[in-house]
Amino acid sequence: MNKLKTFTIGGVHPHENKLTDQVAIRTLPLPKQLIIPLGQNLGVPPKPIVKKGDEVKTGQLIARGEAFISSNIHAPASGKILKIDDALDASGYRRQAIFLDVTGDEWADDIDTSGTIEREIKLSKSEIVARIKECGLVGLGGATFPTHVKMMIPDGKKAEYLIINGVECEPYLTSDHRMMLEKGDEILVGVSIMMRALDTEKAVIGIENNKPDAIAKLSQLAQSYKGIQIQPLKVKYPQGGEKQLIKACVNREVPSGKLPIEVGCVVSNVGTAFAVYEAVQKNKPLIERVVTITGKNLTHPSNFLVRVGTPISDLIAAAGGMPEDTGKLINGGPMMGKSLSTPDVPVVKGSSGILLLKNEESKRPTPKTCIRCSKCTVVCPMGLEPFLLSKLSKLGLYERAEKEQIMDCIECGSCQFTCPSGLPLLDYLRLGKQKTGQLIRNRK
Amino acid sequence: MSLFTISGSPHVHGEENVKKIMLTVVYAMVPAMLVSIYFFGLDALRVMLIAVGASIFFEYVIQKYLIKGPITITDGSAAVAGILLAFNVPANVPAWMLVAGALVTIGVAKMSFGGLGKNPFNPALVGRVFMLISFPVQMTSWPVAKPLFASHLTDAITGPTALGLLKEGVGAGKTVDQILADPQMPQYLDRLMGNMSGSLGEVSAIALIIGGIFMVIRKVIDWQVPVSIILTVFIMAEIFHLIDPQHYIEPSFHLFSGGLMLGAIFMATDMVSSPMNLSGKIVFGVGIGLITIIIRLWGAYPEGISFAILIMNAFTPLINNAFKPKRFGLVKK
Ligand code: SF4
Ligand code: SF4
């Protein structure tokens, strides 16, 4: 048997805990009120184009992204705009949001809400990009980079490969896995659309081999699509990291500080491919997504199709209610997710999962001193020396940290996960990256 | 409403901790411990108990009364240092000397630098070299191995080590053949199994290699350090042996006598005092190998690995600066 492909430097293998990989996606009922934060994309938030009292239909544009790196937002349900005000979101800050009192689910006229699969791609390259932009697509893997910007290749560069992330290397999360099983055809059409937009002949969908059903399903479907290859990968975290995924799938290394296009690659993920399908073939804007709600103490961990703006507390209620001994609430997975102070924040385009940890799972190990075991270095997928970088950050030696390539850190947390002394390496690394970034910007 | 913990990612931690690592090292030393008890009897047990007890005791006293900080004797690092010290002394060493050695190991080489993780030199080796220099007579009077249940040797007598015989012989101008013919010289198989004079832990190459493989599998050490030391010693010894076989003994002799295996597998691999990155580990190992062979062939002491490791320990920070891990994306595709 061939050795399974994977990335070559570092990596760890946390417990997978995929509690919901066999739980089919269910649609969560609409809540009474949706709170739609404006800052849902990387870059500049869009500007609201509705005002208090306006009646909107599902899928109607309510905020327009005007800046280059920005993206539109549409009404996730029909109803009346209650107000535009600050609201707590998953970032932990109060930021501008549109409050929508839901009255029903009446869709805007030009949206195809039927379930029929449209395989034929009618739009041209530029029409595709325009539609993706119009529909407010962002990367659904969590980075929320506006998809239409990604589809525009800088002059002089060529996208040889479109790489699709189907690895879902974060423990617990299963939304992409379920999508691949249940929406395989749509995803492949979406990939084909992106290939057309990028002028690319080849697409590789990387899937870790802990999802044999998804690999089998997509491999079978892919036979009727041109140029799409399904690449099974060895299970290793953080394979979903852009650079790691490219290395694993096509064995190219993105140089330090550069973007994937430097080595002829564009990376997206299966969730985004599905959204592209819906936008281009059905004219459906990005107003809902699949969110995994999971945790060992939940009675019904699930995968829900959720409208943007639904409070996370609704998901928890639908999964059996908030368990008594919940110690931590995480937006995302256990390795890179962000802890939330309250479940009263809305689901946004970038929410892939909500994880509840029990009290005892929420504790960090007591930090001891570094025993110089070099395990952090061994597992770092970027080939950095986390023990050194965290020490330099602690001491405020940012110039030196820059030389040791602190800016290459992808904040995957593998180092801290592994450290036998339980040191909060990534806490220091994040601080160091921020300060070093300031230093670099000030120089310009 | 209950309050949730807010902290940065990652929110889960792997199963590694310091105690586990130290325990793995202790398990890896069990074969060599058993062999030492087999060949040196209860004396071996006595030495190990005293060394471990004294090491833990000093760590406790220093942390409690001098540093007045947290007590960390349960992390197992003091016990490991104690066993390693015991492995480096003859079985008949007087108890008080051993206690003095433990004091230097823990008090001077470990605690005065700030405790676990901060010591630039391998503590047990510092303790051993201190004892060797302070008590040269007792530290080089080696009991002859006396297999348990073997009755033909009744009284514990002392005899020279294989390396000692070699150095003495070469010094007296004897040829290699003459030296090997010395009745006190242990035979090949005995050298491999440990049936010869020497310090507790060094005698059985086999037991040490088993422990080493165990540690590599459990990812407590990397193979780069021991393998590069052993290969370097082998190659250097072979070169000189080829040049003048009557003056320089064959390389296998060097590998299986003296403290080479103990040093290469258990002492040089000490996490704290050895380099962090794989390329650096190889440089470190080659350096130790070279210094060891130089001392063995031309130095005043029959054995050189302890000094070699300590010298290379001093270079560890420099090696760490010069040899970085392979960065991602440094080489253009
Ligand atoms: S968080 Fe940064 S330093 Fe730590 S392992 Fe990941 S990339 Fe390396
Ligand atoms: S893993 Fe932890 S203890 Fe080991 S070298 Fe890195 S920071 Fe130090």
PDB file of N, CA, C and O in Angstrom, chain A residues 205-238:
ATOM      1  N   ILE A 205      -9.019  17.653  -3.724  1.00  0.00           N
ATOM      2  CA  ILE A 205      -9.751  17.750  -2.459  1.00  0.00           C
ATOM      3  C   ILE A 205      -9.036  16.841  -1.451  1.00  0.00           C
ATOM      4  O   ILE A 205      -8.999  15.625  -1.619  1.00  0.00           O
ATOM      5  N   GLY A 206      -8.444  17.438  -0.433  1.00  0.00           N
ATOM      6  CA  GLY A 206      -7.721  16.655   0.575  1.00  0.00           C
ATOM      7  C   GLY A 206      -8.667  16.259   1.697  1.00  0.00           C
ATOM      8  O   GLY A 206      -9.351  17.104   2.263  1.00  0.00           O
ATOM      9  N   ILE A 207      -8.729  14.952   1.983  1.00  0.00           N
ATOM     10  CA  ILE A 207      -9.603  14.460   3.059  1.00  0.00           C
ATOM     11  C   ILE A 207      -8.790  13.501   3.926  1.00  0.00           C
ATOM     12  O   ILE A 207      -8.121  12.610   3.408  1.00  0.00           O
ATOM     13  N   GLU A 208      -8.838  13.686   5.238  1.00  0.00           N
ATOM     14  CA  GLU A 208      -8.093  12.779   6.114  1.00  0.00           C
ATOM     15  C   GLU A 208      -8.780  11.421   6.153  1.00  0.00           C
ATOM     16  O   GLU A 208     -10.003  11.327   6.068  1.00  0.00           O
ATOM     17  N   ASN A 209      -7.966  10.380   6.309  1.00  0.00           N
ATOM     18  CA  ASN A 209      -8.539   9.041   6.164  1.00  0.00           C
ATOM     19  C   ASN A 209      -9.281   8.547   7.408  1.00  0.00           C
ATOM     20  O   ASN A 209      -9.581   7.367   7.524  1.00  0.00           O
ATOM     21  N   ASN A 210      -9.593   9.475   8.320  1.00  0.00           N
ATOM     22  CA  ASN A 210     -10.542   9.088   9.372  1.00  0.00           C
ATOM     23  C   ASN A 210     -11.985   9.308   8.884  1.00  0.00           C
ATOM     24  O   ASN A 210     -12.926   9.114   9.641  1.00  0.00           O
ATOM     25  N   LYS A 211     -12.092   9.707   7.603  1.00  0.00           N
ATOM     26  CA  LYS A 211     -13.435   9.879   7.024  1.00  0.00           C
ATOM     27  C   LYS A 211     -13.557   9.009   5.771  1.00  0.00           C
ATOM     28  O   LYS A 211     -13.763   9.515   4.667  1.00  0.00           O
ATOM     29  N   PRO A 212     -13.391   7.691   5.919  1.00  0.00           N
ATOM     30  CA  PRO A 212     -13.396   6.823   4.729  1.00  0.00           C
ATOM     31  C   PRO A 212     -14.694   6.928   3.945  1.00  0.00           C
ATOM     32  O   PRO A 212     -14.682   6.831   2.715  1.00  0.00           O
ATOM     33  N   ASP A 213     -15.815   7.167   4.642  1.00  0.00           N
ATOM     34  CA  ASP A 213     -17.091   7.274   3.929  1.00  0.00           C
ATOM     35  C   ASP A 213     -17.110   8.495   2.996  1.00  0.00           C
ATOM     36  O   ASP A 213     -17.582   8.417   1.862  1.00  0.00           O
ATOM     37  N   ALA A 214     -16.544   9.604   3.482  1.00  0.00           N
ATOM     38  CA  ALA A 214     -16.518  10.806   2.642  1.00  0.00           C
ATOM     39  C   ALA A 214     -15.568  10.618   1.468  1.00  0.00           C
ATOM     40  O   ALA A 214     -15.854  11.037   0.340  1.00  0.00           O
ATOM     41  N   ILE A 215     -14.426   9.955   1.723  1.00  0.00           N
ATOM     42  CA  ILE A 215     -13.469   9.711   0.644  1.00  0.00           C
ATOM     43  C   ILE A 215     -14.126   8.845  -0.433  1.00  0.00           C
ATOM     44  O   ILE A 215     -14.060   9.144  -1.630  1.00  0.00           O
ATOM     45  N   ALA A 216     -14.805   7.782   0.011  1.00  0.00           N
ATOM     46  CA  ALA A 216     -15.442   6.871  -0.945  1.00  0.00           C
ATOM     47  C   ALA A 216     -16.517   7.597  -1.734  1.00  0.00           C
ATOM     48  O   ALA A 216     -16.572   7.525  -2.968  1.00  0.00           O
ATOM     49  N   LYS A 217     -17.345   8.327  -1.028  1.00  0.00           N
ATOM     50  CA  LYS A 217     -18.459   9.029  -1.661  1.00  0.00           C
ATOM     51  C   LYS A 217     -17.965  10.017  -2.726  1.00  0.00           C
ATOM     52  O   LYS A 217     -18.377   9.969  -3.890  1.00  0.00           O
ATOM     53  N   LEU A 218     -17.050  10.896  -2.321  1.00  0.00           N
ATOM     54  CA  LEU A 218     -16.587  11.913  -3.270  1.00  0.00           C
ATOM     55  C   LEU A 218     -15.777  11.299  -4.404  1.00  0.00           C
ATOM     56  O   LEU A 218     -15.861  11.750  -5.548  1.00  0.00           O
ATOM     57  N   SER A 219     -14.991  10.253  -4.099  1.00  0.00           N
ATOM     58  CA  SER A 219     -14.207   9.621  -5.170  1.00  0.00           C
ATOM     59  C   SER A 219     -15.131   9.081  -6.240  1.00  0.00           C
ATOM     60  O   SER A 219     -14.860   9.194  -7.439  1.00  0.00           O
ATOM     61  N   GLN A 220     -16.223   8.499  -5.771  1.00  0.00           N
ATOM     62  CA  GLN A 220     -17.163   7.931  -6.733  1.00  0.00           C
ATOM     63  C   GLN A 220     -17.825   9.044  -7.559  1.00  0.00           C
ATOM     64  O   GLN A 220     -17.864   8.977  -8.788  1.00  0.00           O
ATOM     65  N   LEU A 221     -18.283  10.085  -6.870  1.00  0.00           N
ATOM     66  CA  LEU A 221     -18.940  11.187  -7.581  1.00  0.00           C
ATOM     67  C   LEU A 221     -17.978  11.911  -8.516  1.00  0.00           C
ATOM     68  O   LEU A 221     -18.348  12.324  -9.616  1.00  0.00           O
ATOM     69  N   ALA A 222     -16.720  12.034  -8.086  1.00  0.00           N
ATOM     70  CA  ALA A 222     -15.760  12.853  -8.833  1.00  0.00           C
ATOM     71  C   ALA A 222     -15.476  12.286 -10.214  1.00  0.00           C
ATOM     72  O   ALA A 222     -14.968  12.997 -11.084  1.00  0.00           O
ATOM     73  N   GLN A 223     -15.794  11.000 -10.410  1.00  0.00           N
ATOM     74  CA  GLN A 223     -15.551  10.400 -11.725  1.00  0.00           C
ATOM     75  C   GLN A 223     -16.292  11.133 -12.834  1.00  0.00           C
ATOM     76  O   GLN A 223     -15.856  11.153 -13.972  1.00  0.00           O
ATOM     77  N   SER A 224     -17.432  11.726 -12.483  1.00  0.00           N
ATOM     78  CA  SER A 224     -18.169  12.440 -13.532  1.00  0.00           C
ATOM     79  C   SER A 224     -17.839  13.932 -13.579  1.00  0.00           C
ATOM     80  O   SER A 224     -18.553  14.694 -14.202  1.00  0.00           O
ATOM     81  N   TYR A 225     -16.794  14.346 -12.888  1.00  0.00           N
ATOM     82  CA  TYR A 225     -16.361  15.748 -12.978  1.00  0.00           C
ATOM     83  C   TYR A 225     -14.935  15.779 -13.492  1.00  0.00           C
ATOM     84  O   TYR A 225     -14.111  14.959 -13.095  1.00  0.00           O
ATOM     85  N   LYS A 226     -14.648  16.745 -14.346  1.00  0.00           N
ATOM     86  CA  LYS A 226     -13.333  16.785 -14.965  1.00  0.00           C
ATOM     87  C   LYS A 226     -12.304  17.460 -14.071  1.00  0.00           C
ATOM     88  O   LYS A 226     -12.555  18.539 -13.535  1.00  0.00           O
ATOM     89  N   GLY A 227     -11.173  16.804 -13.899  1.00  0.00           N
ATOM     90  CA  GLY A 227     -10.031  17.444 -13.239  1.00  0.00           C
ATOM     91  C   GLY A 227     -10.070  17.489 -11.726  1.00  0.00           C
ATOM     92  O   GLY A 227      -9.226  18.110 -11.115  1.00  0.00           O
ATOM     93  N   ILE A 228     -11.066  16.838 -11.111  1.00  0.00           N
ATOM     94  CA  ILE A 228     -11.112  16.872  -9.643  1.00  0.00           C
ATOM     95  C   ILE A 228     -10.579  15.556  -9.080  1.00  0.00           C
ATOM     96  O   ILE A 228     -11.074  14.477  -9.408  1.00  0.00           O
ATOM     97  N   GLN A 229      -9.555  15.686  -8.248  1.00  0.00           N
ATOM     98  CA  GLN A 229      -8.938  14.495  -7.669  1.00  0.00           C
ATOM     99  C   GLN A 229      -9.199  14.481  -6.166  1.00  0.00           C
ATOM    100  O   GLN A 229      -9.085  15.507  -5.490  1.00  0.00           O
ATOM    101  N   ILE A 230      -9.563  13.319  -5.633  1.00  0.00           N
ATOM    102  CA  ILE A 230      -9.763  13.195  -4.190  1.00  0.00           C
ATOM    103  C   ILE A 230      -8.490  12.611  -3.602  1.00  0.00           C
ATOM    104  O   ILE A 230      -8.035  11.549  -4.019  1.00  0.00           O
ATOM    105  N   GLN A 231      -7.893  13.320  -2.664  1.00  0.00           N
ATOM    106  CA  GLN A 231      -6.617  12.883  -2.104  1.00  0.00           C
ATOM    107  C   GLN A 231      -6.789  12.492  -0.634  1.00  0.00           C
ATOM    108  O   GLN A 231      -6.933  13.355   0.221  1.00  0.00           O
ATOM    109  N   PRO A 232      -6.763  11.195  -0.333  1.00  0.00           N
ATOM    110  CA  PRO A 232      -6.818  10.792   1.075  1.00  0.00           C
ATOM    111  C   PRO A 232      -5.519  11.190   1.766  1.00  0.00           C
ATOM    112  O   PRO A 232      -4.438  11.082   1.187  1.00  0.00           O
ATOM    113  N   LEU A 233      -5.617  11.672   2.992  1.00  0.00           N
ATOM    114  CA  LEU A 233      -4.430  12.115   3.726  1.00  0.00           C
ATOM    115  C   LEU A 233      -4.384  11.430   5.082  1.00  0.00           C
ATOM    116  O   LEU A 233      -5.409  11.071   5.646  1.00  0.00           O
ATOM    117  N   LYS A 234      -3.164  11.277   5.580  1.00  0.00           N
ATOM    118  CA  LYS A 234      -2.977  10.713   6.913  1.00  0.00           C
ATOM    119  C   LYS A 234      -3.525  11.711   7.943  1.00  0.00           C
ATOM    120  O   LYS A 234      -3.392  12.916   7.770  1.00  0.00           O
ATOM    121  N   VAL A 235      -4.120  11.200   8.996  1.00  0.00           N
ATOM    122  CA  VAL A 235      -4.677  12.100  10.010  1.00  0.00           C
ATOM    123  C   VAL A 235      -3.554  12.775  10.786  1.00  0.00           C
ATOM    124  O   VAL A 235      -2.725  12.110  11.414  1.00  0.00           O
ATOM    125  N   LYS A 236      -3.473  14.070  10.666  1.00  0.00           N
ATOM    126  CA  LYS A 236      -2.462  14.801  11.442  1.00  0.00           C
ATOM    127  C   LYS A 236      -2.878  16.260  11.544  1.00  0.00           C
ATOM    128  O   LYS A 236      -3.249  16.875  10.556  1.00  0.00           O
ATOM    129  N   TYR A 237      -2.833  16.787  12.742  1.00  0.00           N
ATOM    130  CA  TYR A 237      -3.138  18.193  12.964  1.00  0.00           C
ATOM    131  C   TYR A 237      -1.856  18.991  12.812  1.00  0.00           C
ATOM    132  O   TYR A 237      -0.813  18.522  13.265  1.00  0.00           O
ATOM    133  N   PRO A 238      -1.821  20.184  12.270  1.00  0.00           N
ATOM    134  CA  PRO A 238      -2.870  20.982  11.631  1.00  0.00           C
ATOM    135  C   PRO A 238      -2.844  20.875  10.109  1.00  0.00           C
ATOM    136  O   PRO A 238      -2.401  21.797   9.429  1.00  0.00           O
TER     137      PRO A 238
END
